[in-house]
Amino acid sequence: MPMIGSLEWKKLPAAFRACLLGLGSGILLTPFSSCRAGTHVSISPAGEGMVSASPAKAQAATFWEAMENAEFDWTGSRTIEGAEAAFAGSLNAVMGGMWARAEDLARKALDEAKDPVLAAKAGDLLFQILFHQSKWEDLSALRAKGGFTLPEGNTILLAEAFRGTPEERYLFPESPVRRPISLTWGGNPVVEVEVNGRRRKFWIDTGAGLSVIASDAAEDCGVASLAAGEAEARAATGRNVGVRAAAIRELKIGGLEIRNHPVMIIDKRNLEVKLLGLVRLLKIDGLIGWNAIRHIDMEIDYGGKQVILRKPVKRDASERRLVWLGQPVVRLHTGDGRPVLFGLDTGSRATSLTETILGKIDAAAAGEKSAATWSAGGSVRARTRFVSGVALVLGGFRFDFEKIAVTGDKRAVVVRLDGIIGSDILQDTRLSLDAANGRFEIERGGKAD
């Protein structure tokens, strides 16, 4: 039975309990995630051939419009060559998981760009590619090169702090690792880990670019800052939160051992959710972020309350459904077959749309309401717009939304995202993530083997 301060949960009014249940999720980093009012959705098998006939898409009028729409083979009003062709080719290689080619083409675009806008975007793309691969020395050299604006929040300071750390290593046992998970009030998966031999509870958070540990847990587990300086990260609320670079010497998830794992230390007060700023509703020890998840063939069994971890094995993939563009992105379709791109954020409670997708689908207005966005460092409340009549096809299933929130513009590097997949539609499923092979699969009715 949950306790709120000294109050028994069952003695609280039902409406108040429902309100509190809507608050306990959504603390993420780079990018931070949010927690808004939940979606209303029904799920059914997609059916054979449901997305085979995609409606014709209007061709982008300009190069940058094409890049925003992920049309990397654009042949519009003029021929693209030189730096522009290299930039588009780099983005296409990133989508295909071809990191060496993506890096080479991004460097070419940066070196040859005469347009300052293109140079800035090429520099940001190269930064993201190097950061994703943990190439800390190369990132430091990129900073020295100059010629473009560094990423917001001085994230480069984290990269420079990681320069002197020993190489990260993943030691997988021969058999798959199976660990029980719990789910937060918002449905976010939580697993017990060992940090330098001490047990802690970490969220499994695809929306966190780097793993996170709370300052009190870091002190107790002997995780020290690598540098005196503090960088900043932007939360979903728009606030900046101070972060310090560190490396966990030994992070264990059952039989999987990760050595020298780069993390961010965040003040423990910024990883708490409090009622009226007084009563603590939720305390997070840390987050297993994308920099760990991308090295693991991971299955999150929401219904069976377990996570299964395997060493990735290279496969021939005809289509990479899970791609990376500064954050994990999933390819899916609208109900009438239009391809769309959604960010994947298991740390966010609610699935949502962006304004971008509204130009591709027919959706009816479903009112507005005041909703809270919770993130590291606090919360903000704002008016949120809702629409109805939206259908998405994902992993062999059709999701029909009675009502779903619409947020502002969200980008993955330069590409406009159509929405964010949150934990709400993943409940009672088995979610398989294998970033090395671009694999994203879901099955209904998950249960422990």
CSV table of C-alpha atoms in Angstrom, one decimal:
chain,number,residue,atom,x,y,z
A,1,MET,CA,0.0,0.0,0.0
A,2,PRO,CA,1.7,3.3,-1.1
A,3,MET,CA,2.2,5.9,1.7
A,4,ILE,CA,2.0,9.7,1.1
A,5,GLY,CA,3.9,11.2,4.0
A,6,SER,CA,2.1,9.7,7.0
A,7,LEU,CA,-1.2,9.2,5.1
A,8,GLU,CA,-2.5,5.8,4.0
A,9,TRP,CA,-3.1,5.7,0.2
A,10,LYS,CA,-6.5,4.1,0.5
A,11,LYS,CA,-7.8,6.9,2.8
A,12,LEU,CA,-7.1,9.6,0.1
A,13,PRO,CA,-10.1,10.6,-2.1
A,14,ALA,CA,-10.3,8.6,-5.3
A,15,ALA,CA,-10.0,11.7,-7.5
A,16,PHE,CA,-6.9,12.9,-5.5
A,17,ARG,CA,-5.3,9.4,-5.9
A,18,ALA,CA,-5.9,9.5,-9.6
A,19,CYS,CA,-4.2,12.9,-9.7
A,20,LEU,CA,-1.2,11.7,-7.8
A,21,LEU,CA,-0.9,8.6,-10.1
A,22,GLY,CA,-0.5,11.0,-13.0
A,23,LEU,CA,2.5,12.7,-11.4
A,24,GLY,CA,4.9,9.9,-10.7
A,25,SER,CA,6.8,9.7,-14.0
A,26,GLY,CA,8.7,11.4,-16.7
A,27,ILE,CA,12.1,12.5,-15.4
A,28,LEU,CA,14.6,12.2,-18.2
A,29,LEU,CA,17.7,13.8,-19.6
A,30,THR,CA,19.1,14.8,-23.0
A,31,PRO,CA,16.4,15.2,-23.9
A,32,PHE,CA,14.4,15.2,-20.7
A,33,SER,CA,10.9,13.7,-21.0
A,34,SER,CA,7.6,14.8,-19.8
A,35,CYS,CA,4.6,13.5,-18.0
A,36,ARG,CA,1.2,14.7,-19.3
A,37,ALA,CA,-2.3,13.4,-19.1
A,38,GLY,CA,-2.5,9.8,-20.3
A,39,THR,CA,-3.7,8.8,-23.7
A,40,HIS,CA,-7.0,6.9,-24.5
A,41,VAL,CA,-6.1,4.1,-26.9
A,42,SER,CA,-7.4,0.7,-28.1
A,43,ILE,CA,-5.0,-1.9,-29.6
A,44,SER,CA,-5.7,-4.5,-32.2
A,45,PRO,CA,-3.7,-6.6,-34.7
A,46,ALA,CA,-2.8,-4.5,-37.7
A,47,GLY,CA,-3.9,-7.1,-40.3
A,48,GLU,CA,-2.2,-8.2,-43.5
A,49,GLY,CA,-1.2,-5.5,-46.0
A,50,MET,CA,-2.5,-2.7,-43.9
A,51,VAL,CA,0.4,-0.3,-44.7
A,52,SER,CA,1.4,-1.6,-48.1
A,53,ALA,CA,-0.1,1.3,-50.1
A,54,SER,CA,1.3,4.5,-48.8
A,55,PRO,CA,-0.4,7.7,-50.1
A,56,ALA,CA,1.8,9.8,-52.4
A,57,LYS,CA,3.8,12.4,-50.5
A,58,ALA,CA,4.3,15.9,-51.8
A,59,GLN,CA,7.9,16.5,-52.6
A,60,ALA,CA,9.8,19.1,-50.5
A,61,ALA,CA,10.2,22.5,-52.1
A,62,THR,CA,13.7,23.2,-50.7
A,63,PHE,CA,16.8,21.3,-49.5
A,64,TRP,CA,16.2,22.1,-45.8
A,65,GLU,CA,12.5,21.2,-46.0
A,66,ALA,CA,13.6,17.8,-47.5
A,67,MET,CA,16.1,17.3,-44.6
A,68,GLU,CA,13.4,18.1,-42.1
A,69,ASN,CA,11.1,15.5,-43.7
A,70,ALA,CA,13.9,12.9,-43.9
A,71,GLU,CA,14.0,13.0,-47.7
A,72,PHE,CA,17.7,12.4,-48.0
A,73,ASP,CA,17.5,11.4,-51.7
A,74,TRP,CA,15.8,14.7,-52.6
A,75,THR,CA,15.9,15.6,-56.3
A,76,GLY,CA,13.9,18.8,-56.2
A,77,SER,CA,14.2,22.1,-57.9
A,78,ARG,CA,18.0,21.9,-58.2
A,79,THR,CA,20.9,19.4,-58.1
A,80,ILE,CA,22.5,19.1,-54.7
A,81,GLU,CA,26.3,18.5,-54.6
A,82,GLY,CA,29.3,19.2,-52.5
A,83,ALA,CA,28.6,20.0,-48.8
A,84,GLU,CA,24.9,19.6,-49.2
A,85,ALA,CA,25.2,16.2,-50.7
A,86,ALA,CA,27.6,15.1,-48.0
A,87,PHE,CA,25.3,16.4,-45.3
A,88,ALA,CA,22.3,14.5,-46.7
A,89,GLY,CA,24.4,11.4,-47.2
A,90,SER,CA,25.6,11.5,-43.6
A,91,LEU,CA,22.1,11.7,-42.3
A,92,ASN,CA,21.1,8.7,-44.5
A,93,ALA,CA,24.1,6.7,-43.3
A,94,VAL,CA,23.1,7.5,-39.7
A,95,MET,CA,19.7,6.1,-40.4
A,96,GLY,CA,21.3,3.0,-41.8
A,97,GLY,CA,23.6,2.5,-38.8
A,98,MET,CA,26.7,3.0,-41.0
A,99,TRP,CA,28.7,5.1,-38.5
A,100,ALA,CA,32.1,5.3,-40.2
A,101,ARG,CA,30.5,6.5,-43.5
A,102,ALA,CA,28.2,8.9,-41.5
A,103,GLU,CA,31.2,10.4,-39.7
A,104,ASP,CA,33.3,10.8,-42.9
A,105,LEU,CA,30.5,12.5,-44.8
A,106,ALA,CA,29.7,14.9,-41.8
A,107,ARG,CA,33.3,15.9,-41.7
A,108,LYS,CA,33.2,16.5,-45.5
A,109,ALA,CA,30.1,18.6,-45.2
A,110,LEU,CA,31.7,20.7,-42.3
A,111,ASP,CA,34.9,21.2,-44.2
A,112,GLU,CA,33.3,22.2,-47.5
A,113,ALA,CA,30.4,24.2,-46.3
A,114,LYS,CA,30.4,27.9,-47.4
A,115,ASP,CA,26.9,28.6,-46.1
A,116,PRO,CA,27.2,29.3,-42.3
A,117,VAL,CA,23.8,27.6,-41.7
A,118,LEU,CA,25.0,24.4,-43.4
A,119,ALA,CA,28.3,24.6,-41.5
A,120,ALA,CA,26.5,24.9,-38.2
A,121,LYS,CA,24.1,22.0,-38.9
A,122,ALA,CA,27.0,19.9,-40.2
A,123,GLY,CA,29.0,20.6,-37.0
A,124,ASP,CA,26.1,19.7,-34.8
A,125,LEU,CA,25.5,16.5,-36.8
A,126,LEU,CA,29.2,15.5,-36.5
A,127,PHE,CA,29.1,16.3,-32.8
A,128,GLN,CA,26.1,14.0,-32.3
A,129,ILE,CA,27.7,11.2,-34.3
A,130,LEU,CA,31.0,11.4,-32.2
A,131,PHE,CA,29.1,11.7,-28.9
A,132,HIS,CA,27.0,8.6,-29.8
A,133,GLN,CA,30.2,6.6,-30.4
A,134,SER,CA,31.9,7.9,-27.2
A,135,LYS,CA,34.7,9.4,-29.3
A,136,TRP,CA,35.8,11.8,-26.6
A,137,GLU,CA,39.2,12.7,-28.0
A,138,ASP,CA,37.6,13.5,-31.4
A,139,LEU,CA,35.0,15.7,-29.7
A,140,SER,CA,37.7,17.7,-28.0
A,141,ALA,CA,39.4,18.2,-31.3
A,142,LEU,CA,36.1,19.3,-32.9
A,143,ARG,CA,35.7,22.0,-30.2
A,144,ALA,CA,39.2,23.3,-31.0
A,145,LYS,CA,38.4,23.4,-34.7
A,146,GLY,CA,35.5,25.9,-34.2
A,147,GLY,CA,33.6,27.4,-37.0
A,148,PHE,CA,30.2,26.5,-35.6
A,149,THR,CA,28.1,26.9,-32.5
A,150,LEU,CA,28.6,24.3,-29.8
A,151,PRO,CA,25.5,22.3,-28.6
A,152,GLU,CA,23.3,24.1,-26.1
A,153,GLY,CA,24.1,23.5,-22.4
A,154,ASN,CA,27.9,23.1,-22.8
A,155,THR,CA,27.5,19.4,-23.4
A,156,ILE,CA,31.1,19.4,-24.8
A,157,LEU,CA,32.3,19.9,-21.2
A,158,LEU,CA,31.0,16.4,-20.4
A,159,ALA,CA,32.9,15.0,-23.4
A,160,GLU,CA,36.1,16.6,-22.3
A,161,ALA,CA,35.7,15.2,-18.8
A,162,PHE,CA,35.3,11.7,-20.2
A,163,ARG,CA,38.5,11.9,-22.2
A,164,GLY,CA,40.7,10.4,-19.6
A,165,THR,CA,38.5,7.5,-18.6
A,166,PRO,CA,39.5,3.9,-19.3
A,167,GLU,CA,37.7,2.3,-22.2
A,168,GLU,CA,34.1,1.1,-21.5
A,169,ARG,CA,33.6,-2.6,-21.6
A,170,TYR,CA,30.5,-4.9,-21.7
A,171,LEU,CA,30.9,-8.3,-20.2
A,172,PHE,CA,28.0,-10.6,-21.1
A,173,PRO,CA,27.5,-14.0,-19.6
A,174,GLU,CA,26.9,-17.0,-21.9
A,175,SER,CA,23.2,-17.2,-21.1
A,176,PRO,CA,20.6,-14.3,-21.3
A,177,VAL,CA,20.3,-12.2,-18.2
A,178,ARG,CA,16.8,-12.1,-16.7
A,179,ARG,CA,16.0,-9.6,-14.0
A,180,PRO,CA,12.7,-8.7,-12.4
A,181,ILE,CA,11.4,-5.2,-13.0
A,182,SER,CA,8.8,-3.0,-11.3
A,183,LEU,CA,6.7,-0.3,-12.9
A,184,THR,CA,6.3,3.2,-11.6
A,185,TRP,CA,2.9,4.7,-11.2
A,186,GLY,CA,3.3,6.0,-14.8
A,187,GLY,CA,4.3,2.6,-16.1
A,188,ASN,CA,8.0,3.2,-16.5
A,189,PRO,CA,10.3,0.1,-16.0
A,190,VAL,CA,12.7,0.0,-13.0
A,191,VAL,CA,15.4,-2.6,-12.4
A,192,GLU,CA,17.7,-3.2,-9.5
A,193,VAL,CA,21.4,-2.7,-10.3
A,194,GLU,CA,24.7,-2.8,-8.5
A,195,VAL,CA,26.8,0.3,-8.6
A,196,ASN,CA,30.3,-0.5,-7.4
A,197,GLY,CA,28.8,-3.3,-5.3
A,198,ARG,CA,25.9,-1.3,-3.8
A,199,ARG,CA,22.3,-2.0,-4.8
A,200,ARG,CA,20.2,0.8,-6.3
A,201,LYS,CA,17.0,1.1,-8.4
A,202,PHE,CA,17.5,2.6,-11.9
A,203,TRP,CA,14.9,3.4,-14.5
A,204,ILE,CA,15.3,1.9,-18.0
A,205,ASP,CA,15.1,5.1,-20.0
A,206,THR,CA,15.5,5.2,-23.8
A,207,GLY,CA,15.0,9.0,-23.7
A,208,ALA,CA,18.1,9.7,-21.6
A,209,GLY,CA,21.1,10.2,-23.9
A,210,LEU,CA,23.5,9.4,-21.0
A,211,SER,CA,22.9,7.3,-17.9
A,212,VAL,CA,22.3,9.3,-14.8
A,213,ILE,CA,23.0,8.8,-11.1
A,214,ALA,CA,21.6,10.9,-8.2
A,215,SER,CA,24.1,12.8,-6.2
A,216,ASP,CA,23.4,11.0,-2.9
A,217,ALA,CA,23.6,7.6,-4.6
A,218,ALA,CA,26.9,8.6,-6.3
A,219,GLU,CA,28.4,9.6,-3.0
A,220,ASP,CA,27.2,6.4,-1.3
A,221,CYS,CA,28.5,4.2,-4.2
A,222,GLY,CA,31.8,5.9,-4.6
A,223,VAL,CA,31.1,7.5,-7.9
A,224,ALA,CA,33.2,10.7,-8.1
A,225,SER,CA,33.0,13.6,-10.5
A,226,LEU,CA,35.7,13.6,-13.2
A,227,ALA,CA,36.0,17.4,-13.3
A,228,ALA,CA,35.3,20.4,-11.1
A,229,GLY,CA,33.2,22.1,-13.7
A,230,GLU,CA,29.5,21.6,-14.2
A,231,ALA,CA,27.7,21.4,-17.5
A,232,GLU,CA,24.0,22.0,-18.1
A,233,ALA,CA,21.2,20.0,-19.7
A,234,ARG,CA,17.9,21.4,-20.8
A,235,ALA,CA,14.8,19.8,-19.2
A,236,ALA,CA,11.4,19.3,-20.8
A,237,THR,CA,10.2,22.2,-18.7
A,238,GLY,CA,12.7,24.5,-20.4
A,239,ARG,CA,14.9,24.8,-17.3
A,240,ASN,CA,18.6,24.1,-17.3
A,241,VAL,CA,19.8,21.5,-14.8
A,242,GLY,CA,23.4,21.2,-13.6
A,243,VAL,CA,25.1,17.9,-14.4
A,244,ARG,CA,28.6,16.6,-13.6
A,245,ALA,CA,30.5,14.0,-15.6
A,246,ALA,CA,31.4,10.7,-13.9
A,247,ALA,CA,32.2,7.1,-14.7
A,248,ILE,CA,30.8,4.1,-12.8
A,249,ARG,CA,33.7,1.7,-12.3
A,250,GLU,CA,31.4,-1.4,-12.2
A,251,LEU,CA,27.7,-1.3,-13.1
A,252,LYS,CA,26.0,-4.7,-12.8
A,253,ILE,CA,22.6,-5.7,-14.0
A,254,GLY,CA,22.3,-9.3,-12.9
A,255,GLY,CA,25.1,-11.2,-14.7
A,256,LEU,CA,25.8,-8.3,-17.1
A,257,GLU,CA,28.8,-6.3,-16.0
A,258,ILE,CA,29.5,-2.8,-17.5
A,259,ARG,CA,32.9,-1.4,-16.6
A,260,ASN,CA,33.8,2.3,-16.8
A,261,HIS,CA,30.4,3.4,-17.8
A,262,PRO,CA,30.0,7.2,-18.5
A,263,VAL,CA,27.2,8.8,-16.5
A,264,MET,CA,26.0,12.2,-15.3
A,265,ILE,CA,25.6,13.1,-11.7
A,266,ILE,CA,22.5,15.2,-10.9
A,267,ASP,CA,21.6,16.8,-7.6
A,268,LYS,CA,19.3,14.4,-5.8
A,269,ARG,CA,16.7,17.2,-5.3
A,270,ASN,CA,16.4,17.4,-9.1
A,271,LEU,CA,15.4,13.7,-9.3
A,272,GLU,CA,12.5,13.9,-6.9
A,273,VAL,CA,8.8,14.6,-7.5
A,274,LYS,CA,7.2,16.4,-4.6
A,275,LEU,CA,3.6,17.3,-3.9
A,276,LEU,CA,3.2,21.0,-3.3
A,277,GLY,CA,7.0,21.1,-3.0
A,278,LEU,CA,6.8,19.4,0.4
A,279,VAL,CA,5.8,15.7,0.3
A,280,ARG,CA,8.1,13.5,-1.7
A,281,LEU,CA,6.2,11.2,-4.1
A,282,LEU,CA,9.0,9.8,-6.1
A,283,LYS,CA,12.8,9.4,-5.7
A,284,ILE,CA,15.0,8.2,-8.5
A,285,ASP,CA,18.5,6.7,-7.8
A,286,GLY,CA,19.5,6.8,-11.5
A,287,LEU,CA,18.7,6.1,-15.1
A,288,ILE,CA,20.0,3.4,-17.5
A,289,GLY,CA,20.3,5.7,-20.5
A,290,TRP,CA,20.7,5.1,-24.3
A,291,ASN,CA,24.5,5.0,-24.1
A,292,ALA,CA,24.1,1.7,-22.3
A,293,ILE,CA,20.9,0.4,-24.0
A,294,ARG,CA,22.4,0.7,-27.5
A,295,HIS,CA,25.1,-1.9,-26.6
A,296,ILE,CA,22.5,-4.4,-25.4
A,297,ASP,CA,19.9,-6.6,-27.1
A,298,MET,CA,17.2,-5.8,-24.6
A,299,GLU,CA,13.7,-7.1,-24.1
A,300,ILE,CA,11.4,-5.3,-21.6
A,301,ASP,CA,8.5,-7.6,-20.7
A,302,TYR,CA,6.0,-5.2,-19.2
A,303,GLY,CA,3.4,-7.9,-18.6
A,304,GLY,CA,5.7,-10.5,-17.1
A,305,LYS,CA,7.6,-7.8,-15.1
A,306,GLN,CA,11.1,-8.7,-16.3
A,307,VAL,CA,13.9,-7.5,-18.5
A,308,ILE,CA,16.0,-9.9,-20.6
A,309,LEU,CA,19.5,-8.8,-21.7
A,310,ARG,CA,21.6,-10.4,-24.4
A,311,LYS,CA,24.8,-9.7,-26.2
A,312,PRO,CA,23.9,-8.3,-29.7
A,313,VAL,CA,24.6,-10.6,-32.6
A,314,LYS,CA,25.0,-9.0,-36.1
A,315,ARG,CA,22.1,-9.8,-38.4
A,316,ASP,CA,21.1,-9.0,-41.9
A,317,ALA,CA,18.3,-6.5,-41.5
A,318,SER,CA,16.2,-5.6,-44.6
A,319,GLU,CA,14.7,-2.6,-42.8
A,320,ARG,CA,16.0,-0.8,-39.7
A,321,ARG,CA,12.9,0.1,-37.8
A,322,LEU,CA,14.8,1.5,-34.9
A,323,VAL,CA,17.3,4.2,-35.9
A,324,TRP,CA,19.2,6.9,-34.1
A,325,LEU,CA,19.1,10.6,-34.9
A,326,GLY,CA,20.5,12.3,-31.8
A,327,GLN,CA,17.9,10.1,-29.9
A,328,PRO,CA,16.3,6.7,-30.6
A,329,VAL,CA,13.7,7.0,-33.4
A,330,VAL,CA,11.2,4.5,-34.5
A,331,ARG,CA,9.8,4.2,-38.1
A,332,LEU,CA,6.0,3.5,-38.1
A,333,HIS,CA,3.0,4.3,-40.1
A,334,THR,CA,-0.3,6.2,-39.8
A,335,GLY,CA,-3.5,4.2,-40.1
A,336,ASP,CA,-3.7,4.9,-43.9
A,337,GLY,CA,0.0,3.9,-44.5
A,338,ARG,CA,1.9,7.1,-44.4
A,339,PRO,CA,5.5,6.6,-43.0
A,340,VAL,CA,6.2,8.7,-39.9
A,341,LEU,CA,9.0,9.0,-37.4
A,342,PHE,CA,8.5,8.9,-33.6
A,343,GLY,CA,11.0,9.4,-30.8
A,344,LEU,CA,11.1,6.4,-28.3
A,345,ASP,CA,11.0,7.4,-24.7
A,346,THR,CA,10.3,4.7,-22.1
A,347,GLY,CA,10.8,7.2,-19.4
A,348,SER,CA,7.9,9.3,-20.6
A,349,ARG,CA,4.4,8.3,-19.3
A,350,ALA,CA,2.3,9.4,-22.3
A,351,THR,CA,2.5,9.0,-26.1
A,352,SER,CA,2.0,12.3,-27.9
A,353,LEU,CA,2.0,13.8,-31.3
A,354,THR,CA,3.8,16.9,-32.6
A,355,GLU,CA,2.4,19.7,-34.8
A,356,THR,CA,4.3,18.1,-37.7
A,357,ILE,CA,2.1,15.1,-38.1
A,358,LEU,CA,-1.1,17.1,-38.3
A,359,GLY,CA,-0.3,18.0,-41.9
A,360,LYS,CA,-0.2,14.3,-42.8
A,361,ILE,CA,-3.4,13.0,-41.1
A,362,ASP,CA,-7.0,13.8,-40.5
A,363,ALA,CA,-7.6,14.5,-36.8
A,364,ALA,CA,-10.5,16.2,-35.0
A,365,ALA,CA,-10.0,18.7,-32.2
A,366,ALA,CA,-10.7,17.2,-28.8
A,367,GLY,CA,-10.3,20.2,-26.6
A,368,GLU,CA,-7.7,21.6,-24.3
A,369,LYS,CA,-6.8,21.1,-20.7
A,370,SER,CA,-4.1,22.3,-18.2
A,371,ALA,CA,-1.5,19.6,-17.9
A,372,ALA,CA,1.8,19.3,-15.9
A,373,THR,CA,5.1,18.5,-17.4
A,374,TRP,CA,7.5,16.9,-14.9
A,375,SER,CA,11.2,16.7,-15.4
A,376,ALA,CA,14.4,17.0,-13.6
A,377,GLY,CA,14.4,20.2,-11.6
A,378,GLY,CA,10.6,20.5,-11.2
A,379,SER,CA,7.5,21.0,-13.2
A,380,VAL,CA,5.5,23.5,-15.2
A,381,ARG,CA,1.9,23.6,-16.0
A,382,ALA,CA,0.6,24.7,-19.4
A,383,ARG,CA,-2.4,24.4,-21.7
A,384,THR,CA,-2.2,21.2,-23.8
A,385,ARG,CA,-4.2,20.6,-27.0
A,386,PHE,CA,-5.8,17.2,-27.7
A,387,VAL,CA,-7.0,15.6,-30.9
A,388,SER,CA,-9.0,12.4,-31.7
A,389,GLY,CA,-9.4,9.9,-34.5
A,390,VAL,CA,-5.7,9.2,-34.8
A,391,ALA,CA,-4.5,5.7,-35.7
A,392,LEU,CA,-0.9,4.4,-35.8
A,393,VAL,CA,0.5,1.1,-37.0
A,394,LEU,CA,3.5,-0.1,-35.0
A,395,GLY,CA,5.1,-3.5,-34.6
A,396,GLY,CA,2.2,-5.4,-36.2
A,397,PHE,CA,-0.4,-3.6,-34.1
A,398,ARG,CA,-2.8,-0.8,-34.8
A,399,PHE,CA,-3.3,1.8,-32.1
A,400,ASP,CA,-6.5,3.8,-32.3
A,401,PHE,CA,-6.4,6.9,-30.1
A,402,GLU,CA,-9.6,8.2,-28.7
A,403,LYS,CA,-7.7,11.2,-27.5
A,404,ILE,CA,-4.0,12.2,-27.7
A,405,ALA,CA,-2.0,15.2,-26.8
A,406,VAL,CA,-0.3,17.5,-29.3
A,407,THR,CA,3.0,19.2,-28.4
A,408,GLY,CA,5.2,21.7,-30.2
A,409,ASP,CA,8.0,21.1,-32.7
A,410,LYS,CA,10.5,18.3,-31.8
A,411,ARG,CA,13.6,17.6,-33.8
A,412,ALA,CA,16.1,14.7,-34.0
A,413,VAL,CA,19.2,16.6,-35.3
A,414,VAL,CA,17.4,18.5,-38.2
A,415,VAL,CA,14.6,16.0,-38.8
A,416,ARG,CA,11.1,16.9,-37.6
A,417,LEU,CA,9.6,14.2,-35.4
A,418,ASP,CA,5.9,13.3,-35.8
A,419,GLY,CA,5.5,12.3,-32.1
A,420,ILE,CA,6.9,10.5,-29.1
A,421,ILE,CA,6.2,6.9,-28.1
A,422,GLY,CA,5.8,6.8,-24.3
A,423,SER,CA,5.3,3.9,-21.9
A,424,ASP,CA,1.5,4.1,-21.8
A,425,ILE,CA,1.0,2.1,-25.1
A,426,LEU,CA,3.7,-0.4,-24.1
A,427,GLN,CA,2.0,-1.8,-21.1
A,428,ASP,CA,1.3,-5.6,-21.3
A,429,THR,CA,3.7,-5.9,-24.2
A,430,ARG,CA,7.1,-7.4,-24.7
A,431,LEU,CA,9.3,-4.7,-26.2
A,432,SER,CA,12.5,-5.8,-28.0
A,433,LEU,CA,15.2,-3.3,-28.7
A,434,ASP,CA,18.4,-4.2,-30.5
A,435,ALA,CA,20.0,-0.9,-31.7
A,436,ALA,CA,23.0,-2.7,-33.3
A,437,ASN,CA,20.6,-4.3,-35.8
A,438,GLY,CA,17.9,-1.6,-35.9
A,439,ARG,CA,15.4,-4.0,-34.4
A,440,PHE,CA,12.2,-2.7,-32.7
A,441,GLU,CA,9.5,-5.3,-32.1
A,442,ILE,CA,6.5,-5.5,-29.8
A,443,GLU,CA,4.3,-8.5,-28.8
A,444,ARG,CA,1.1,-8.3,-26.8
A,445,GLY,CA,0.4,-10.2,-23.6
A,446,GLY,CA,3.9,-10.4,-22.3
A,447,LYS,CA,4.6,-12.9,-19.6
A,448,ALA,CA,7.7,-14.5,-18.0
A,449,ASP,CA,9.1,-17.6,-19.7
